[in-house]
């Protein structure tokens, strides 16, 4: 005799009925965050190419698209490209440096009429792309953005380098490639605390991208797209003149890293993990929950912030922060809840929890926490509206 | 027109053909590690209740069972219990403190003839269990181990406390529960460097568990099972007299945390992530791979070890460590490879990598890295033997 492992879809209608641990997204906050970015991009008279890597959810992508002003999507894996393409998205930027091993799948997408764009930052990668196209008789040219390094953060070619023009020439000269433009991600903005620092980084990201585009055009080549973005710089930018598209992802749900940087308020965080209290260690003022690092992820994104929230901020079932409580440490299926500081009067003692009581935990990093789950529950206060699948894997 | 997202099973026969990032397990090392524990437990004249939470794989569970001497399995989620029960495992210990929300599923397993055992560490949880059984007319008593705290690590009741006997009495007196024994997990062993410290912790874990069992029996109650374990203490224990079962999980594949503690050699680590080089930042002596934290997980388990390996040790395609290279940092789909120290002669320069070249990365923590994947490739040197599914979720 076997047991049924599927709990079904519309079985649970109230937060208190959900199996724990599970992932919650508060619809009103999700909509508020999506509208904030949408209005901002409209004010900038620009277009948004939302990054789906945070949510990997068709439902959220649709909500973002409905608010506009979008031009296609950004993906972080070929599997995301395939998933969203099969759901009707044709204009897709795969924003991780391409290498030849992935070109069979890219080619299959192109043959199915997907308008996929690639990125690269070296003559070596450009050469491999052209070689592949020649060897495999690729009919349509590969569309390629040159990735720029505007902040010494990760990848990209320097906007003022000779390499930029060499790569641009290779892509422009080959009948197997189309030079689609330049793109960058100012990942250094994740270390910019406060609007002033974020604004400065946004200007740097914008101006160095525009410099690269000017140099390519000045050399007689096209550079139709100038694509920039990260959630902090996107929201801090006040003039997008010359920029054709802005990419951002985490803004739709936000997280403790974003509120720690001052990009949002803690009250804007739409995502939380629901856990049940499974034990107490009253002599140590600790409580245990069944949401461990398997649910929260191992991300400790606030560990170097002025306020370190451990593995997350502990709230009651209704999402109200239990002020001084955080998940101070985590094992695979155990979250250890303790007091962040023992000083405040009226602080909540973990020993006051009842076994089976439910808590909601705001995560450090939405991208890594969402990736731990197969689905999330869309909620409206205590009411469960929908159970929504999340893509995973490569 | 849609594209096919499934790469199929037996498509790839060589490491160089696998899509990246992906998860590899070297069969010869897996077998060696399984046999090491099996022989050790046999020498101790004890039984092994392997923890499946590391691998969540029927194939690996079967290999462990075949070597023996096993008595059932240990699981960390109800979903694991259901999955392994449906595959034929009936003797299952769910080793996370139970709370009433999960009892519907536990009850369903029991009604399907699963011999599932629960754990708890408070009169409050015991009371809820008895209440549930009364309310829901549970025919078979719940079998319960009392969880012990032997190392102030996480959960459990103190072996010398009055609470132990109070809980034991509740479970023993109620017709709805059976007192199955005591269990503990000396998680503090993950901070024990070297065999001497691990042996000391193993003795502590064993002796305090035996103390708890003696006290329960002295009070006239049964305590058939005395269950202990963690990979470091299991392997360090040299006398298991009085212990009925030993639990361990990560030993089958090991990881950098285990080699850092001296529980295994780095060469024993059977698990690695295969990545492709996608870029180079030669001015910074860095290379980029498509295995980021989504593949490695965010686990930084060696961060407080004498040697911090960042997000992992970088090896060539054949698994040979590129001595001074580690993944120094990680973004979602980018791993940044750099030199751990710049001192050594003949050190490998990341700039020497070719775009598309493949590397294997040994992870900090096997449990968290395996959880990032839907399947692993079982390999024999360069040859791909099988593609094996991994369970996820709750």
Coordinates of N, CA and C in Angstrom, one line a residue, chain A residues 113-327:
Chain A
X113 N 11.9 29.7 -33.4 CA 11.5 31.1 -33.6 C 11.6 31.9 -32.3
X114 N 12.5 31.5 -31.4 CA 12.7 32.3 -30.2 C 13.8 33.3 -30.5
X115 N 13.5 34.6 -30.2 CA 14.4 35.7 -30.4 C 15.3 35.8 -29.2
X116 N 16.2 34.9 -29.1 CA 17.1 34.9 -27.9 C 18.4 35.7 -28.2
X117 N 18.8 36.4 -27.2 CA 20.0 37.2 -27.3 C 21.0 36.7 -26.3
X118 N 22.3 36.7 -26.7 CA 23.4 36.1 -25.9 C 24.3 37.3 -25.4
X119 N 25.2 37.0 -24.4 CA 26.2 37.9 -24.0 C 27.5 37.2 -24.0
X120 N 28.6 38.0 -24.2 CA 30.0 37.6 -24.1 C 30.9 38.8 -23.8
X121 N 32.1 38.5 -23.4 CA 33.0 39.6 -23.1 C 34.5 39.3 -23.5
X122 N 34.6 38.4 -24.6 CA 36.0 38.2 -25.0 C 36.0 37.8 -26.5
X123 N 37.1 38.0 -27.1 CA 37.3 37.6 -28.5 C 37.3 36.1 -28.6
X124 N 37.8 35.4 -27.5 CA 37.8 34.0 -27.5 C 36.4 33.4 -27.6
X125 N 35.5 34.0 -26.8 CA 34.1 33.5 -26.8 C 33.4 33.9 -28.1
X126 N 33.7 35.1 -28.6 CA 33.1 35.5 -29.9 C 33.6 34.5 -31.0
X127 N 34.9 34.2 -31.0 CA 35.4 33.2 -32.0 C 34.7 31.9 -31.9
X128 N 34.5 31.4 -30.7 CA 33.8 30.1 -30.6 C 32.4 30.1 -31.1
X129 N 31.7 31.2 -30.9 CA 30.4 31.4 -31.4 C 30.3 31.4 -32.9
X130 N 31.2 32.1 -33.5 CA 31.3 32.1 -35.0 C 31.7 30.7 -35.5
X131 N 32.6 30.1 -34.9 CA 33.0 28.7 -35.3 C 31.8 27.8 -35.2
X132 N 31.1 27.9 -34.2 CA 29.9 27.0 -34.0 C 28.9 27.2 -35.1
X133 N 28.6 28.5 -35.4 CA 27.7 28.8 -36.4 C 28.1 28.3 -37.8
X134 N 29.4 28.4 -38.1 CA 29.9 27.9 -39.3 C 29.8 26.4 -39.4
X135 N 30.2 25.7 -38.3 CA 30.2 24.3 -38.3 C 28.8 23.7 -38.4
X136 N 27.8 24.4 -37.7 CA 26.5 23.8 -37.6 C 25.5 24.5 -38.6
X137 N 26.0 25.2 -39.6 CA 25.1 25.9 -40.5 C 23.9 26.6 -39.9
X138 N 24.2 27.4 -38.9 CA 23.2 28.2 -38.3 C 22.7 29.3 -39.3
X139 N 21.4 29.2 -39.6 CA 20.8 30.1 -40.6 C 20.7 31.5 -40.1
X140 N 20.1 31.7 -39.0 CA 19.9 33.1 -38.4 C 21.2 33.5 -37.6
X141 N 21.6 34.7 -37.8 CA 22.8 35.1 -37.0 C 22.5 35.1 -35.5
X142 N 23.5 34.7 -34.7 CA 23.3 34.9 -33.2 C 23.3 36.4 -32.9
X143 N 22.3 36.8 -32.1 CA 22.3 38.2 -31.6 C 23.1 38.3 -30.3
X144 N 24.0 39.2 -30.3 CA 25.0 39.3 -29.2 C 25.1 40.7 -28.6
X145 N 24.9 40.7 -27.3 CA 25.3 42.0 -26.5 C 26.7 41.8 -26.0
X146 N 27.5 42.8 -26.0 CA 28.8 42.7 -25.4 C 28.6 43.1 -23.9
X147 N 29.1 42.2 -23.0 CA 29.0 42.5 -21.6 C 30.1 43.5 -21.2
X148 N 29.7 44.5 -20.4 CA 30.6 45.5 -19.9 C 30.9 45.4 -18.4
X149 N 32.1 45.7 -18.1 CA 32.5 45.8 -16.6 C 32.5 47.2 -16.2
X150 N 31.5 47.6 -15.5 CA 31.4 49.1 -15.1 C 31.8 49.3 -13.6
X151 N 32.0 48.2 -12.9 CA 32.2 48.3 -11.4 C 33.2 47.3 -10.9
X152 N 34.0 46.7 -11.7 CA 35.0 45.7 -11.3 C 34.3 44.6 -10.4
X153 N 33.1 44.3 -10.7 CA 32.3 43.4 -9.8 C 32.5 41.9 -10.2
X154 N 32.5 41.6 -11.5 CA 32.4 40.2 -11.9 C 32.9 40.1 -13.3
X155 N 32.0 40.1 -14.3 CA 32.4 39.9 -15.7 C 32.4 41.2 -16.5
X156 N 32.8 41.0 -17.8 CA 32.6 42.2 -18.7 C 34.0 42.7 -19.2
X157 N 33.9 43.4 -20.3 CA 35.1 44.1 -20.9 C 35.0 45.6 -20.5
X158 N 36.2 46.2 -20.3 CA 36.2 47.6 -19.9 C 35.6 48.5 -21.0
X159 N 34.8 49.4 -20.6 CA 34.2 50.3 -21.7 C 35.2 51.1 -22.4
X160 N 36.3 51.4 -21.8 CA 37.3 52.2 -22.5 C 38.4 51.4 -23.1
X161 N 38.3 50.1 -23.2 CA 39.3 49.2 -23.7 C 39.3 49.1 -25.2
X162 N 40.5 48.7 -25.7 CA 40.6 48.3 -27.1 C 39.8 47.0 -27.4
X163 N 39.8 46.1 -26.4 CA 39.1 44.8 -26.5 C 37.6 45.1 -26.9
X164 N 37.0 46.1 -26.4 CA 35.6 46.4 -26.7 C 35.4 46.5 -28.2
X165 N 36.3 47.3 -28.8 CA 36.1 47.5 -30.3 C 36.5 46.3 -31.1
X166 N 37.5 45.5 -30.6 CA 37.9 44.3 -31.3 C 36.7 43.3 -31.3
X167 N 36.1 43.1 -30.1 CA 35.0 42.2 -30.1 C 33.8 42.7 -30.9
X168 N 33.6 44.0 -30.8 CA 32.5 44.6 -31.6 C 32.7 44.3 -33.1
X169 N 33.9 44.5 -33.6 CA 34.3 44.3 -35.0 C 34.0 42.9 -35.4
X170 N 34.5 41.9 -34.6 CA 34.3 40.5 -34.9 C 32.8 40.2 -35.1
X171 N 32.0 40.7 -34.1 CA 30.6 40.4 -34.2 C 29.9 41.1 -35.3
X172 N 30.4 42.3 -35.6 CA 29.8 43.1 -36.7 C 30.2 42.6 -38.0
X173 N 31.4 42.1 -38.1 CA 31.9 41.6 -39.4 C 31.4 40.3 -39.9
X174 N 31.1 39.4 -38.9 CA 30.7 38.0 -39.2 C 29.3 38.0 -39.7
X175 N 29.0 37.2 -40.7 CA 27.6 37.0 -41.1 C 26.9 36.1 -40.2
X176 N 27.6 35.5 -39.2 CA 27.0 34.5 -38.3 C 26.5 35.2 -37.0
X177 N 26.9 36.5 -36.8 CA 26.5 37.2 -35.6 C 26.0 38.6 -35.9
X178 N 25.1 39.0 -35.0 CA 24.6 40.4 -35.1 C 25.0 41.1 -33.8
X179 N 25.7 42.3 -33.9 CA 26.0 43.0 -32.8 C 24.7 43.8 -32.3
X180 N 24.2 43.3 -31.2 CA 22.9 43.8 -30.7 C 23.0 45.0 -29.8
X181 N 24.2 45.2 -29.2 CA 24.4 46.3 -28.3 C 25.3 45.9 -27.2
X182 N 25.2 46.7 -26.1 CA 26.0 46.5 -24.9 C 25.1 46.3 -23.7
X183 N 25.6 45.6 -22.7 CA 24.8 45.4 -21.5 C 25.8 45.3 -20.3
X184 N 25.3 45.7 -19.1 CA 26.0 45.5 -17.9 C 25.1 45.3 -16.7
X185 N 25.7 44.8 -15.7 CA 25.0 44.6 -14.4 C 25.9 45.2 -13.3
X186 N 25.5 46.3 -12.7 CA 26.3 46.9 -11.7 C 26.1 46.2 -10.3
X187 N 26.6 45.0 -10.3 CA 26.4 44.2 -9.1 C 27.0 44.8 -7.8
X188 N 28.0 45.7 -8.0 CA 28.6 46.4 -6.9 C 27.5 47.2 -6.1
X189 N 26.4 47.5 -6.7 CA 25.3 48.2 -6.1 C 24.8 47.5 -4.8
X190 N 25.1 46.2 -4.7 CA 24.7 45.4 -3.6 C 25.5 45.8 -2.3
X191 N 26.5 46.6 -2.5 CA 27.3 47.1 -1.4 C 27.1 48.6 -1.2
X192 N 26.1 49.2 -1.9 CA 25.8 50.6 -1.8 C 24.7 50.9 -0.8
X193 N 25.1 51.4 0.4 CA 24.1 51.7 1.4 C 23.5 53.1 1.2
X194 N 22.2 53.2 1.1 CA 21.6 54.5 1.0 C 21.5 55.0 -0.5
X195 N 20.5 55.8 -0.6 CA 20.1 56.3 -2.0 C 21.3 57.0 -2.7
X196 N 22.0 57.8 -1.9 CA 23.1 58.6 -2.5 C 24.1 57.7 -3.2
X197 N 24.6 56.7 -2.4 CA 25.6 55.7 -3.0 C 25.0 55.0 -4.2
X198 N 23.7 54.6 -4.1 CA 23.1 53.9 -5.2 C 22.9 54.7 -6.4
X199 N 22.6 56.0 -6.2 CA 22.5 56.9 -7.3 C 23.8 57.1 -8.0
X200 N 24.8 57.2 -7.2 CA 26.2 57.4 -7.8 C 26.6 56.2 -8.6
X201 N 26.2 55.0 -8.1 CA 26.5 53.8 -8.8 C 25.7 53.7 -10.1
X202 N 24.4 54.2 -10.0 CA 23.5 54.1 -11.2 C 24.1 55.0 -12.3
X203 N 24.6 56.2 -11.9 CA 25.2 57.1 -12.9 C 26.4 56.5 -13.5
X204 N 27.2 55.9 -12.7 CA 28.5 55.2 -13.2 C 28.1 54.1 -14.2
X205 N 27.1 53.3 -13.8 CA 26.6 52.2 -14.7 C 26.1 52.8 -16.0
X206 N 25.3 53.8 -15.9 CA 24.8 54.4 -17.1 C 25.8 55.1 -18.0
X207 N 26.7 55.9 -17.3 CA 27.6 56.7 -18.1 C 28.7 55.8 -18.8
X208 N 29.2 54.8 -18.1 CA 30.2 53.9 -18.7 C 29.5 53.1 -19.8
X209 N 28.3 52.7 -19.7 CA 27.6 52.0 -20.8 C 27.4 52.9 -22.0
X210 N 27.0 54.1 -21.7 CA 26.9 55.1 -22.8 C 28.2 55.4 -23.5
X211 N 29.3 55.4 -22.7 CA 30.6 55.6 -23.3 C 31.0 54.4 -24.2
X212 N 30.7 53.2 -23.8 CA 31.0 52.0 -24.7 C 30.1 52.1 -25.9
X213 N 28.9 52.5 -25.8 CA 28.0 52.6 -27.0 C 28.5 53.7 -28.0
X214 N 28.9 54.8 -27.4 CA 29.5 55.9 -28.3 C 30.7 55.4 -29.0
X215 N 31.6 54.7 -28.3 CA 32.8 54.3 -29.0 C 32.6 53.3 -30.1
X216 N 31.6 52.4 -29.9 CA 31.3 51.5 -30.9 C 30.7 52.2 -32.1
X217 N 29.8 53.1 -31.8 CA 29.1 53.9 -32.9 C 30.1 54.8 -33.6
X218 N 31.0 55.4 -32.9 CA 32.0 56.3 -33.4 C 33.0 55.5 -34.4
X219 N 33.1 54.2 -34.1 CA 33.9 53.3 -35.0 C 33.1 52.9 -36.2
X220 N 31.9 53.4 -36.3 CA 31.1 53.1 -37.5 C 30.3 51.8 -37.4
X221 N 30.1 51.3 -36.2 CA 29.3 50.1 -36.0 C 28.0 50.4 -35.3
X222 N 27.0 49.6 -35.4 CA 25.8 49.8 -34.8 C 25.8 49.4 -33.3
X223 N 25.0 50.0 -32.5 CA 24.9 49.6 -31.1 C 23.5 49.9 -30.7
X224 N 22.5 49.2 -31.2 CA 21.1 49.5 -31.0 C 20.7 49.5 -29.5
X225 N 21.2 48.5 -28.7 CA 20.7 48.4 -27.3 C 21.8 48.8 -26.4
X226 N 21.4 49.6 -25.4 CA 22.2 49.9 -24.2 C 21.4 49.4 -23.0
X227 N 21.8 48.3 -22.4 CA 21.0 47.6 -21.4 C 21.7 47.6 -20.1
X228 N 21.1 48.1 -19.1 CA 21.8 48.2 -17.7 C 20.8 47.7 -16.7
X229 N 21.4 47.5 -15.5 CA 20.4 47.3 -14.4 C 20.8 46.4 -13.3
X230 N 20.3 46.7 -12.2 CA 20.3 45.9 -10.9 C 19.1 46.6 -10.1
X231 N 18.5 45.9 -9.2 CA 17.4 46.6 -8.5 C 17.8 47.9 -7.8
X232 N 19.0 47.9 -7.1 CA 19.3 49.2 -6.5 C 19.6 50.3 -7.5
X233 N 20.3 50.1 -8.6 CA 20.6 51.1 -9.5 C 19.4 51.5 -10.4
X234 N 18.6 50.5 -10.7 CA 17.4 50.8 -11.5 C 16.5 51.8 -10.8
X235 N 16.3 51.6 -9.5 CA 15.4 52.4 -8.7 C 16.0 53.8 -8.4
X236 N 17.3 53.8 -8.4 CA 18.0 55.1 -8.0 C 18.2 56.0 -9.2
X237 N 18.1 55.4 -10.4 CA 18.4 56.2 -11.6 C 17.3 57.3 -11.8
X238 N 17.8 58.5 -12.2 CA 16.8 59.6 -12.4 C 16.8 60.1 -13.8
X239 N 17.7 59.6 -14.6 CA 17.8 60.1 -16.0 C 18.3 58.9 -16.8
X240 N 17.5 58.4 -17.7 CA 17.9 57.2 -18.5 C 18.1 57.5 -19.9
X241 N 18.4 58.8 -20.2 CA 18.6 59.2 -21.6 C 19.7 58.4 -22.2
X242 N 19.4 57.8 -23.4 CA 20.4 57.0 -24.1 C 20.3 55.5 -23.8
X243 N 19.7 55.2 -22.6 CA 19.6 53.8 -22.2 C 18.3 53.2 -22.9
X244 N 18.4 52.0 -23.4 CA 17.2 51.5 -24.1 C 16.4 50.5 -23.3
X245 N 17.1 49.9 -22.3 CA 16.3 48.9 -21.4 C 17.0 48.8 -20.1
X246 N 16.2 48.6 -19.0 CA 16.7 48.4 -17.7 C 16.3 47.0 -17.2
X247 N 17.2 46.3 -16.6 CA 16.9 45.0 -16.1 C 17.0 45.0 -14.5
X248 N 16.0 44.3 -13.9 CA 16.0 44.1 -12.5 C 15.1 42.9 -12.2
X249 N 15.3 42.3 -11.0 CA 14.6 41.1 -10.7 C 14.0 41.1 -9.3
X250 N 14.9 41.3 -8.3 CA 14.4 41.0 -6.9 C 13.4 42.0 -6.4
X251 N 13.3 43.2 -7.1 CA 12.4 44.2 -6.6 C 10.9 43.8 -6.4
X252 N 10.5 42.7 -7.2 CA 9.1 42.3 -7.1 C 8.7 41.8 -5.7
X253 N 9.7 41.2 -5.0 CA 9.4 40.6 -3.7 C 10.3 41.3 -2.6
X254 N 11.4 41.8 -3.0 CA 12.4 42.4 -2.0 C 12.8 41.4 -1.0
X255 N 13.8 41.8 -0.1 CA 14.3 40.9 0.9 C 15.1 41.7 1.9
X256 N 15.7 41.1 2.9 CA 16.4 41.8 4.0 C 17.6 42.5 3.5
X257 N 18.3 41.9 2.5 CA 19.4 42.6 1.9 C 19.0 44.0 1.3
X258 N 17.9 43.9 0.6 CA 17.4 45.2 -0.1 C 16.9 46.2 1.0
X259 N 16.2 45.7 2.0 CA 15.8 46.7 3.1 C 17.0 47.2 3.8
X260 N 18.0 46.3 4.0 CA 19.2 46.7 4.7 C 20.0 47.8 3.9
X261 N 19.9 47.8 2.6 CA 20.6 48.8 1.8 C 19.7 50.1 1.7
X262 N 18.5 50.0 2.2 CA 17.6 51.1 2.1 C 16.8 51.2 0.8
X263 N 16.8 50.2 0.0 CA 16.1 50.2 -1.3 C 14.6 50.1 -1.1
X264 N 14.3 49.4 0.0 CA 12.8 49.3 0.4 C 12.8 49.3 1.9
X265 N 11.5 49.4 2.4 CA 11.3 49.2 3.8 C 11.2 47.7 4.1
X266 N 11.4 47.3 5.4 CA 11.2 45.9 5.7 C 9.8 45.5 5.5
X267 N 8.9 46.5 5.6 CA 7.4 46.2 5.4 C 7.1 46.0 4.0
X268 N 8.0 46.2 3.1 CA 7.7 46.0 1.6 C 8.0 44.6 1.2
X269 N 8.7 43.8 2.1 CA 9.1 42.4 1.7 C 7.9 41.6 1.6
X270 N 7.7 41.1 0.4 CA 6.5 40.3 0.1 C 6.6 38.8 0.3
X271 N 7.9 38.4 0.6 CA 8.2 36.9 0.6 C 8.5 36.6 2.1
X272 N 8.0 35.4 2.5 CA 8.4 34.9 3.8 C 8.2 33.4 3.8
X273 N 8.9 32.7 4.8 CA 8.8 31.3 4.9 C 7.9 31.0 6.2
X274 N 6.9 30.2 6.0 CA 6.1 29.8 7.1 C 6.6 28.6 7.8
X275 N 6.8 28.7 9.1 CA 7.3 27.5 9.9 C 6.5 27.3 11.1
X276 N 6.6 26.1 11.6 CA 6.0 25.7 12.9 C 7.0 25.6 14.0
X277 N 6.6 26.0 15.2 CA 7.5 25.8 16.4 C 7.5 24.3 16.7
X278 N 8.7 23.7 16.8 CA 8.8 22.3 17.1 C 9.5 22.0 18.4
X279 N 10.0 23.0 19.0 CA 10.7 22.8 20.3 C 11.2 24.1 21.0
X280 N 11.6 24.0 22.2 CA 12.0 25.1 22.9 C 13.2 24.7 23.8
X281 N 14.2 25.6 23.9 CA 15.3 25.4 24.9 C 15.2 26.6 25.8
X282 N 14.4 26.5 26.8 CA 14.0 27.6 27.6 C 15.2 28.2 28.4
X283 N 16.1 27.3 28.8 CA 17.3 27.7 29.6 C 18.2 28.6 28.7
X284 N 18.1 28.4 27.4 CA 18.9 29.3 26.5 C 18.1 30.3 25.8
X285 N 16.8 30.5 26.1 CA 15.9 31.4 25.5 C 15.9 31.2 24.0
X286 N 15.8 30.0 23.5 CA 15.8 29.6 22.1 C 14.5 28.8 21.8
X287 N 14.0 29.0 20.6 CA 12.9 28.1 20.1 C 13.4 27.5 18.8
X288 N 12.8 26.4 18.5 CA 13.2 25.7 17.3 C 12.0 25.7 16.3
X289 N 12.2 25.9 15.0 CA 11.2 25.8 14.0 C 11.6 24.8 13.0
X290 N 10.6 24.3 12.3 CA 10.8 23.3 11.2 C 11.3 24.0 9.9
X291 N 11.5 25.3 9.9 CA 12.1 25.9 8.7 C 13.6 26.1 9.0
X292 N 14.4 25.2 8.5 CA 15.8 25.3 8.7 C 16.5 25.9 7.4
X293 N 17.7 25.6 7.2 CA 18.4 26.2 6.0 C 17.9 25.6 4.7
X294 N 17.3 24.4 4.8 CA 16.7 23.8 3.5 C 15.6 24.8 3.1
X295 N 14.9 25.4 4.0 CA 13.8 26.3 3.6 C 14.3 27.7 3.4
X296 N 15.2 28.2 4.2 CA 15.6 29.6 4.1 C 16.7 29.8 3.1
X297 N 17.4 28.7 2.7 CA 18.7 28.7 2.0 C 19.8 29.0 3.0
X298 N 21.0 28.8 2.6 CA 22.2 29.1 3.4 C 22.6 30.5 3.3
X299 N 21.8 31.4 2.6 CA 22.3 32.7 2.3 C 22.3 33.6 3.6
X300 N 23.5 34.2 3.8 CA 23.7 35.0 5.0 C 24.0 36.5 4.5
X301 N 23.1 36.9 3.6 CA 23.4 38.2 2.9 C 23.5 39.4 3.8
X302 N 22.9 39.4 5.0 CA 23.0 40.5 5.8 C 24.2 40.4 6.8
X303 N 25.0 39.4 6.7 CA 26.1 39.1 7.7 C 27.1 40.3 7.7
X304 N 27.2 41.0 6.6 CA 28.1 42.2 6.7 C 27.4 43.5 6.7
X305 N 26.1 43.5 6.9 CA 25.3 44.7 7.0 C 25.4 45.3 8.4
X306 N 25.1 46.6 8.6 CA 25.1 47.1 10.0 C 24.2 46.3 10.9
X307 N 23.0 45.8 10.4 CA 22.2 44.9 11.2 C 22.3 43.5 10.6
X308 N 22.8 42.6 11.3 CA 22.9 41.2 10.8 C 21.6 40.4 11.3
X309 N 20.8 40.0 10.4 CA 19.6 39.3 10.7 C 19.7 37.8 10.8
X310 N 20.9 37.3 10.9 CA 21.0 35.8 10.9 C 20.5 35.2 9.7
X311 N 19.6 34.2 9.8 CA 18.9 33.6 8.7 C 17.6 34.2 8.4
X312 N 17.2 35.3 9.2 CA 15.9 35.9 8.8 C 15.3 36.5 10.0
X313 N 14.3 37.4 9.7 CA 13.5 38.1 10.8 C 12.3 37.3 11.1
X314 N 12.0 37.1 12.3 CA 10.9 36.3 12.7 C 9.6 37.1 13.0
X315 N 8.6 36.8 12.3 CA 7.3 37.5 12.4 C 6.2 36.5 12.9
X316 N 5.1 37.1 13.4 CA 4.0 36.2 13.8 C 3.3 35.7 12.5
X317 N 2.2 35.0 12.7 CA 1.5 34.4 11.6 C 0.9 35.4 10.7
X318 N 0.7 36.6 11.2 CA 0.1 37.7 10.4 C 1.1 38.6 9.7
X319 N 2.4 38.2 9.9 CA 3.5 39.0 9.3 C 4.0 40.1 10.1
X320 N 3.6 40.2 11.3 CA 4.0 41.3 12.2 C 5.3 40.9 12.8
X321 N 6.4 41.7 12.6 CA 7.7 41.4 13.1 C 7.7 41.3 14.6
X322 N 8.2 40.1 15.1 CA 8.4 40.0 16.6 C 9.7 40.6 16.9
X323 N 9.7 41.9 17.0 CA 10.8 42.8 17.0 C 12.2 42.2 17.2
X324 N 12.4 41.6 18.3 CA 13.8 41.3 18.6 C 14.2 39.9 18.3
X325 N 13.3 39.2 17.5 CA 13.6 37.8 17.2 C 14.1 37.6 15.8
X326 N 15.2 36.8 15.7 CA 15.7 36.4 14.4 C 16.0 34.9 14.4
X327 N 16.2 34.3 13.2 CA 16.7 33.0 13.2 C 18.2 33.0 13.3

